[in-house]
mmCIF file of C-alpha atoms in Angstrom:
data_model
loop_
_atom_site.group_PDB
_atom_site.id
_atom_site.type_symbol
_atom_site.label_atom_id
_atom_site.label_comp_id
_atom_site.label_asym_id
_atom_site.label_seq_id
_atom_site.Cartn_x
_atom_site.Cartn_y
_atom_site.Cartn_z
ATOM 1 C CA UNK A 946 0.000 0.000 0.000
ATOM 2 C CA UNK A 947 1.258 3.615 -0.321
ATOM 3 C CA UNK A 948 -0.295 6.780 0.169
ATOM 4 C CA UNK A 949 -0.863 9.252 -2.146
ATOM 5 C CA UNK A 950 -1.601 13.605 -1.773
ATOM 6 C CA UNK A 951 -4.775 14.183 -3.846
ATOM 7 C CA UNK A 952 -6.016 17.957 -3.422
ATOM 8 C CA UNK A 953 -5.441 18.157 0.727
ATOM 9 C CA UNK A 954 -6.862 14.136 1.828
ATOM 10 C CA UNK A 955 -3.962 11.470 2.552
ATOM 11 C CA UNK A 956 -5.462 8.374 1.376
ATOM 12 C CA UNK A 957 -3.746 4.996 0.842
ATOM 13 C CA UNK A 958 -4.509 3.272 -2.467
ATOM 14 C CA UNK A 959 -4.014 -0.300 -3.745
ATOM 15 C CA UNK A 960 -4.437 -0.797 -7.154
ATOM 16 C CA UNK A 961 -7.203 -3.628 -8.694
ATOM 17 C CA UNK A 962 -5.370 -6.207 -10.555
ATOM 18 C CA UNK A 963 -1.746 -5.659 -9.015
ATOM 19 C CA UNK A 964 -0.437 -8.756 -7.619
ATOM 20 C CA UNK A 965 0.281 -9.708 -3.832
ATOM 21 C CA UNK A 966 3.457 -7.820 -4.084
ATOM 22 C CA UNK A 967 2.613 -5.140 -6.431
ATOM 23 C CA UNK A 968 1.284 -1.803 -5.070
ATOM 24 C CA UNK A 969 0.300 0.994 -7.034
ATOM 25 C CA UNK A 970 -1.683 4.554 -7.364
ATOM 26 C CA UNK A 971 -5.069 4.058 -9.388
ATOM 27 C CA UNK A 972 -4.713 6.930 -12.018
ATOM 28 C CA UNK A 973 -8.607 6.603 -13.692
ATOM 29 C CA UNK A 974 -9.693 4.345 -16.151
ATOM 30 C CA UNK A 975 -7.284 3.181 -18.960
ATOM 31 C CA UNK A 976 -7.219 5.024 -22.200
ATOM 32 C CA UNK A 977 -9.484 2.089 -24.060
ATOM 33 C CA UNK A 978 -11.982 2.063 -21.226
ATOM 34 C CA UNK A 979 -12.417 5.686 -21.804
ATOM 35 C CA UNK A 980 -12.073 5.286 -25.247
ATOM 36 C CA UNK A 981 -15.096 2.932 -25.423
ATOM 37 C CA UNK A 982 -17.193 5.155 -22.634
ATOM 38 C CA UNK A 983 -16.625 8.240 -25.214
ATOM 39 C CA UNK A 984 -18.450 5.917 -28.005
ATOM 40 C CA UNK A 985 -21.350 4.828 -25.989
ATOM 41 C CA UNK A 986 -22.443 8.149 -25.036
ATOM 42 C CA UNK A 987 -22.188 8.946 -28.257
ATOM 43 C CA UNK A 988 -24.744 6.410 -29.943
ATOM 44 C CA UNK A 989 -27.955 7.256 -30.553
ATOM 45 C CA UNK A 990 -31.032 5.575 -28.187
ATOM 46 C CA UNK A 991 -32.024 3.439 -30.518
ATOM 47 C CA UNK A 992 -28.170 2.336 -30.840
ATOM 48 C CA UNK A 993 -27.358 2.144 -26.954
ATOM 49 C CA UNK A 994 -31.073 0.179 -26.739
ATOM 50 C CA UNK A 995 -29.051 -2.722 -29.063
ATOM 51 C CA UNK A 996 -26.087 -2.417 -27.409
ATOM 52 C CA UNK A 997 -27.594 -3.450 -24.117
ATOM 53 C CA UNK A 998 -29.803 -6.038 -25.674
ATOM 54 C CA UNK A 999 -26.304 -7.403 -27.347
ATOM 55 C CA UNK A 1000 -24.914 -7.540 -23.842
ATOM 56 C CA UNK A 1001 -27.672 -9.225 -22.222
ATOM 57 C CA UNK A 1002 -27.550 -11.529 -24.906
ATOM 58 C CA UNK A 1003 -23.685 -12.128 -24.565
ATOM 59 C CA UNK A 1004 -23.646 -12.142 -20.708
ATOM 60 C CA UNK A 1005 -26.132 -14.991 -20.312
ATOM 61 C CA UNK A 1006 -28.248 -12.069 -18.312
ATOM 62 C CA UNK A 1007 -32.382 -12.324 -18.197
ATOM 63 C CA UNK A 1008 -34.364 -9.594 -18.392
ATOM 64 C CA UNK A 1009 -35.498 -9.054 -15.056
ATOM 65 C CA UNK A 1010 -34.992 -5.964 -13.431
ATOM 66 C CA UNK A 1011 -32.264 -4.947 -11.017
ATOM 67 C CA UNK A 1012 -33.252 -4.871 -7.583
ATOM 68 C CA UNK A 1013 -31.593 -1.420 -7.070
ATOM 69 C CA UNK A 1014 -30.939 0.327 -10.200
ATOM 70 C CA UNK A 1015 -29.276 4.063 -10.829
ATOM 71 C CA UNK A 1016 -31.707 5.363 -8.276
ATOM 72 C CA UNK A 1017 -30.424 3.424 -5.340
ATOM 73 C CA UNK A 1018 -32.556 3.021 -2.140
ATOM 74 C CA UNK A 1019 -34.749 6.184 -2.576
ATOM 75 C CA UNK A 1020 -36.139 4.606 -6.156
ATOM 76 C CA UNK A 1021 -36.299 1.111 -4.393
ATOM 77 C CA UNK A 1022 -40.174 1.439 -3.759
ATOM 78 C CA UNK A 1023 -40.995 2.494 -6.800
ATOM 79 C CA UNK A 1024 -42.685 0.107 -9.181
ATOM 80 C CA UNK A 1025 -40.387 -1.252 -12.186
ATOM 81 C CA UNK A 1026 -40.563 0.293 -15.442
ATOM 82 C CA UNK A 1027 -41.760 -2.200 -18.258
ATOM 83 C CA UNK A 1028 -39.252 -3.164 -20.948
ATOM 84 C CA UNK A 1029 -40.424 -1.869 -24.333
ATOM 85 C CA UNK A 1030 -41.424 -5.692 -25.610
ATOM 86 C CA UNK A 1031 -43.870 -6.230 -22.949
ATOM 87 C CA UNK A 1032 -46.624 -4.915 -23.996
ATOM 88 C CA UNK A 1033 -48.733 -7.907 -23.087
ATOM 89 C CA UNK A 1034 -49.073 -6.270 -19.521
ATOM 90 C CA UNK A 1035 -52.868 -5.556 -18.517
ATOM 91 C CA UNK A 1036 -53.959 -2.212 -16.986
ATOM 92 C CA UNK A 1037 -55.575 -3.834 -14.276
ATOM 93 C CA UNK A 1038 -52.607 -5.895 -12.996
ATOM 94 C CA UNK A 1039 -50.732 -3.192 -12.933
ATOM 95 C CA UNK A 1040 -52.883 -0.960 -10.449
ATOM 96 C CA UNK A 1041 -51.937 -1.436 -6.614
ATOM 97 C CA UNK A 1042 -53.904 -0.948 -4.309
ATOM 98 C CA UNK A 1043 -53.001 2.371 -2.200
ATOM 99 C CA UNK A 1044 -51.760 1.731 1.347
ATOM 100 C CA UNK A 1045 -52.096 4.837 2.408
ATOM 101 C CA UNK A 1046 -54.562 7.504 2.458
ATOM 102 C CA UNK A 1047 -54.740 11.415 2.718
ATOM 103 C CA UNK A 1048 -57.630 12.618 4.368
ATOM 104 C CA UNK A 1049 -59.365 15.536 2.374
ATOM 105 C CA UNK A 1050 -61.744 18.096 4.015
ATOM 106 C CA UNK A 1051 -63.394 19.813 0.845
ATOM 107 C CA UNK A 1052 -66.051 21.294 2.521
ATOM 108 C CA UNK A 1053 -68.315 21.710 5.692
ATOM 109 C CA UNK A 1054 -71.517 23.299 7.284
ATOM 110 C CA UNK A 1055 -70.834 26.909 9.137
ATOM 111 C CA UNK A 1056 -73.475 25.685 11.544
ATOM 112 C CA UNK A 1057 -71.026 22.496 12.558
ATOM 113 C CA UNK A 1058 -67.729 24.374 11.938
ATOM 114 C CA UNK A 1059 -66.944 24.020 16.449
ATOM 115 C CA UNK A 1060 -67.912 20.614 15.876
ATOM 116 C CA UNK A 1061 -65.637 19.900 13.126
ATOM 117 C CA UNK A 1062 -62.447 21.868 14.637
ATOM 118 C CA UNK A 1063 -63.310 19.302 17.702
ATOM 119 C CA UNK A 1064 -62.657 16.417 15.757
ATOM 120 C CA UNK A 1065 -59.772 17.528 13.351
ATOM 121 C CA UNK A 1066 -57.647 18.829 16.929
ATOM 122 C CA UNK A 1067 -58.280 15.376 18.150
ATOM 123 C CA UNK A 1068 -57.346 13.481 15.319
ATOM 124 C CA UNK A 1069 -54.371 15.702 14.246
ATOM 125 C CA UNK A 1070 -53.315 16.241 17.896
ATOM 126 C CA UNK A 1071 -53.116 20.301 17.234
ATOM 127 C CA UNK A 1072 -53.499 23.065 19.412
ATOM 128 C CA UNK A 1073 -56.884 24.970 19.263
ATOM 129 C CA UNK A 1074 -55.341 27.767 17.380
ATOM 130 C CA UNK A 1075 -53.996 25.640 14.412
ATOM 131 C CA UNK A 1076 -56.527 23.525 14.015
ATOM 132 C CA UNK A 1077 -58.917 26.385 13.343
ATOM 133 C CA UNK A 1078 -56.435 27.497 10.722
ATOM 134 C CA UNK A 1079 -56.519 24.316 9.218
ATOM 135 C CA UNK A 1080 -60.166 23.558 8.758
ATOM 136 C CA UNK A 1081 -60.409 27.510 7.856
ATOM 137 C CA UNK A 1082 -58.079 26.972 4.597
ATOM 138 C CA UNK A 1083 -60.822 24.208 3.294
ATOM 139 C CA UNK A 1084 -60.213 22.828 1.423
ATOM 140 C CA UNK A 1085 -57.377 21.043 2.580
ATOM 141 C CA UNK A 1086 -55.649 17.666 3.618
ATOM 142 C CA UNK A 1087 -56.345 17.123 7.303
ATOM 143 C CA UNK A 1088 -54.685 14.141 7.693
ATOM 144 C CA UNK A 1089 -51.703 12.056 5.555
ATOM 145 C CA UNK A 1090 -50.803 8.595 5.395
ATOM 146 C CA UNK A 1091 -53.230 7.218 7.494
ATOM 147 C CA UNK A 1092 -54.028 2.684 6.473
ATOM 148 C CA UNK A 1093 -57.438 2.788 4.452
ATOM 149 C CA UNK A 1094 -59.406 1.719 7.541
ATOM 150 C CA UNK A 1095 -58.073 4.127 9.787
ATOM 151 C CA UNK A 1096 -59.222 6.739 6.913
ATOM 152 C CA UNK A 1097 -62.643 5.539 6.411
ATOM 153 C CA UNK A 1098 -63.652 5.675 9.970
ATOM 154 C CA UNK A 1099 -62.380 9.092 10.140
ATOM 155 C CA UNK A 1100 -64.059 9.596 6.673
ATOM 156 C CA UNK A 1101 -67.222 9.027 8.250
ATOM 157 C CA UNK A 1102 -67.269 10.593 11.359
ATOM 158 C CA UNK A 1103 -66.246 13.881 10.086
ATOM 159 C CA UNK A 1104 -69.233 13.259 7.499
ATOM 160 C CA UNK A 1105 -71.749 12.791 9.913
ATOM 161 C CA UNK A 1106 -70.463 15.910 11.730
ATOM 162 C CA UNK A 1107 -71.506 17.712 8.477
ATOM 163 C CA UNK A 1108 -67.802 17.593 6.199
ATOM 164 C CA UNK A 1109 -67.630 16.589 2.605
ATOM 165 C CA UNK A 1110 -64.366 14.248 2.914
ATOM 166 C CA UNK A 1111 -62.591 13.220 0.081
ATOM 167 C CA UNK A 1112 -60.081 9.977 0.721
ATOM 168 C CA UNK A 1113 -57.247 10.135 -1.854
#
């Protein structure tokens, strides 16, 4: 191993592919690799579209897709993009159900406006004050993320109080 100044860090470096003996500074990527990285970016998308079906075809890859891809673990929970030759997919096996649930206060009655405030400070756990403001700025999401049954039991007891919810 040896260490190395680059800009103001110390940092010791081994080189990939040096032998048990053999210790080296990594300079970048050989002139070839960056040779061939300069041509890829330079096809078109139809061309880089072949080139990776080539490659699958060469590696002995499938086609399913990776399980993190260029988005790492914020894009993990989003639902995988379909490959261009799938278009057998249905719409309706696609749709997932929603696990969670914003609460929507469109409208209410003046006459059960108290009432309402009631129920959004104790469901929202707000002070007096704010939830006021809240139900005041109708319409408006009074509560986020809350599990479909939580939402439709809250759905209907702010209807019954005179609201017009909307769950979305």
């Amino acid at each position: 191993m040896r260490t190395c100044l680059r800009g103001r860090l110390w940092r010791t470096v081994r080189t990939f592919g040096a032998s048990a003996g053999e210790e080296g500074i990594y300079d970048g990527p050989s002139p070839r690799v960056a040779q061939l990285a300069d041509e890829i970016a330079g096809l078109s998308l139809l061309e880089a579209s072949d080139l990776a079906e080539l490659l699958k075809k060469k590696l002995k890859l499938d086609d399913a897709p990776p399980m993190m891809g260029f988005g790492g673990p914020a894009m993990a929970g989003m639902p995988a993009m379909a490959s261009p030759g799938s278009g057998d997919a249905k719409p309706e096996e696609a749709k997932e159900e929603k696990a969670a649930f914003d609460v929507r206060l469109e409208s209410f009655e003046a006459a059960n406006k108290i009432k309402i405030i009631k129920e959004v400070r104790a469901v929202t756990e707000l002070g007096l004050k704010e939830a006021k403001e809240l139900v005041e700025k109708t319409p408006t999401v009074i509560k986020a993320g809350m599990i479909k049954e939580e939402a439709e039991a809250l759905k209907k007891k702010l209807e019954e109080l005179g609201g017009k919810i909307v769950l979305e």
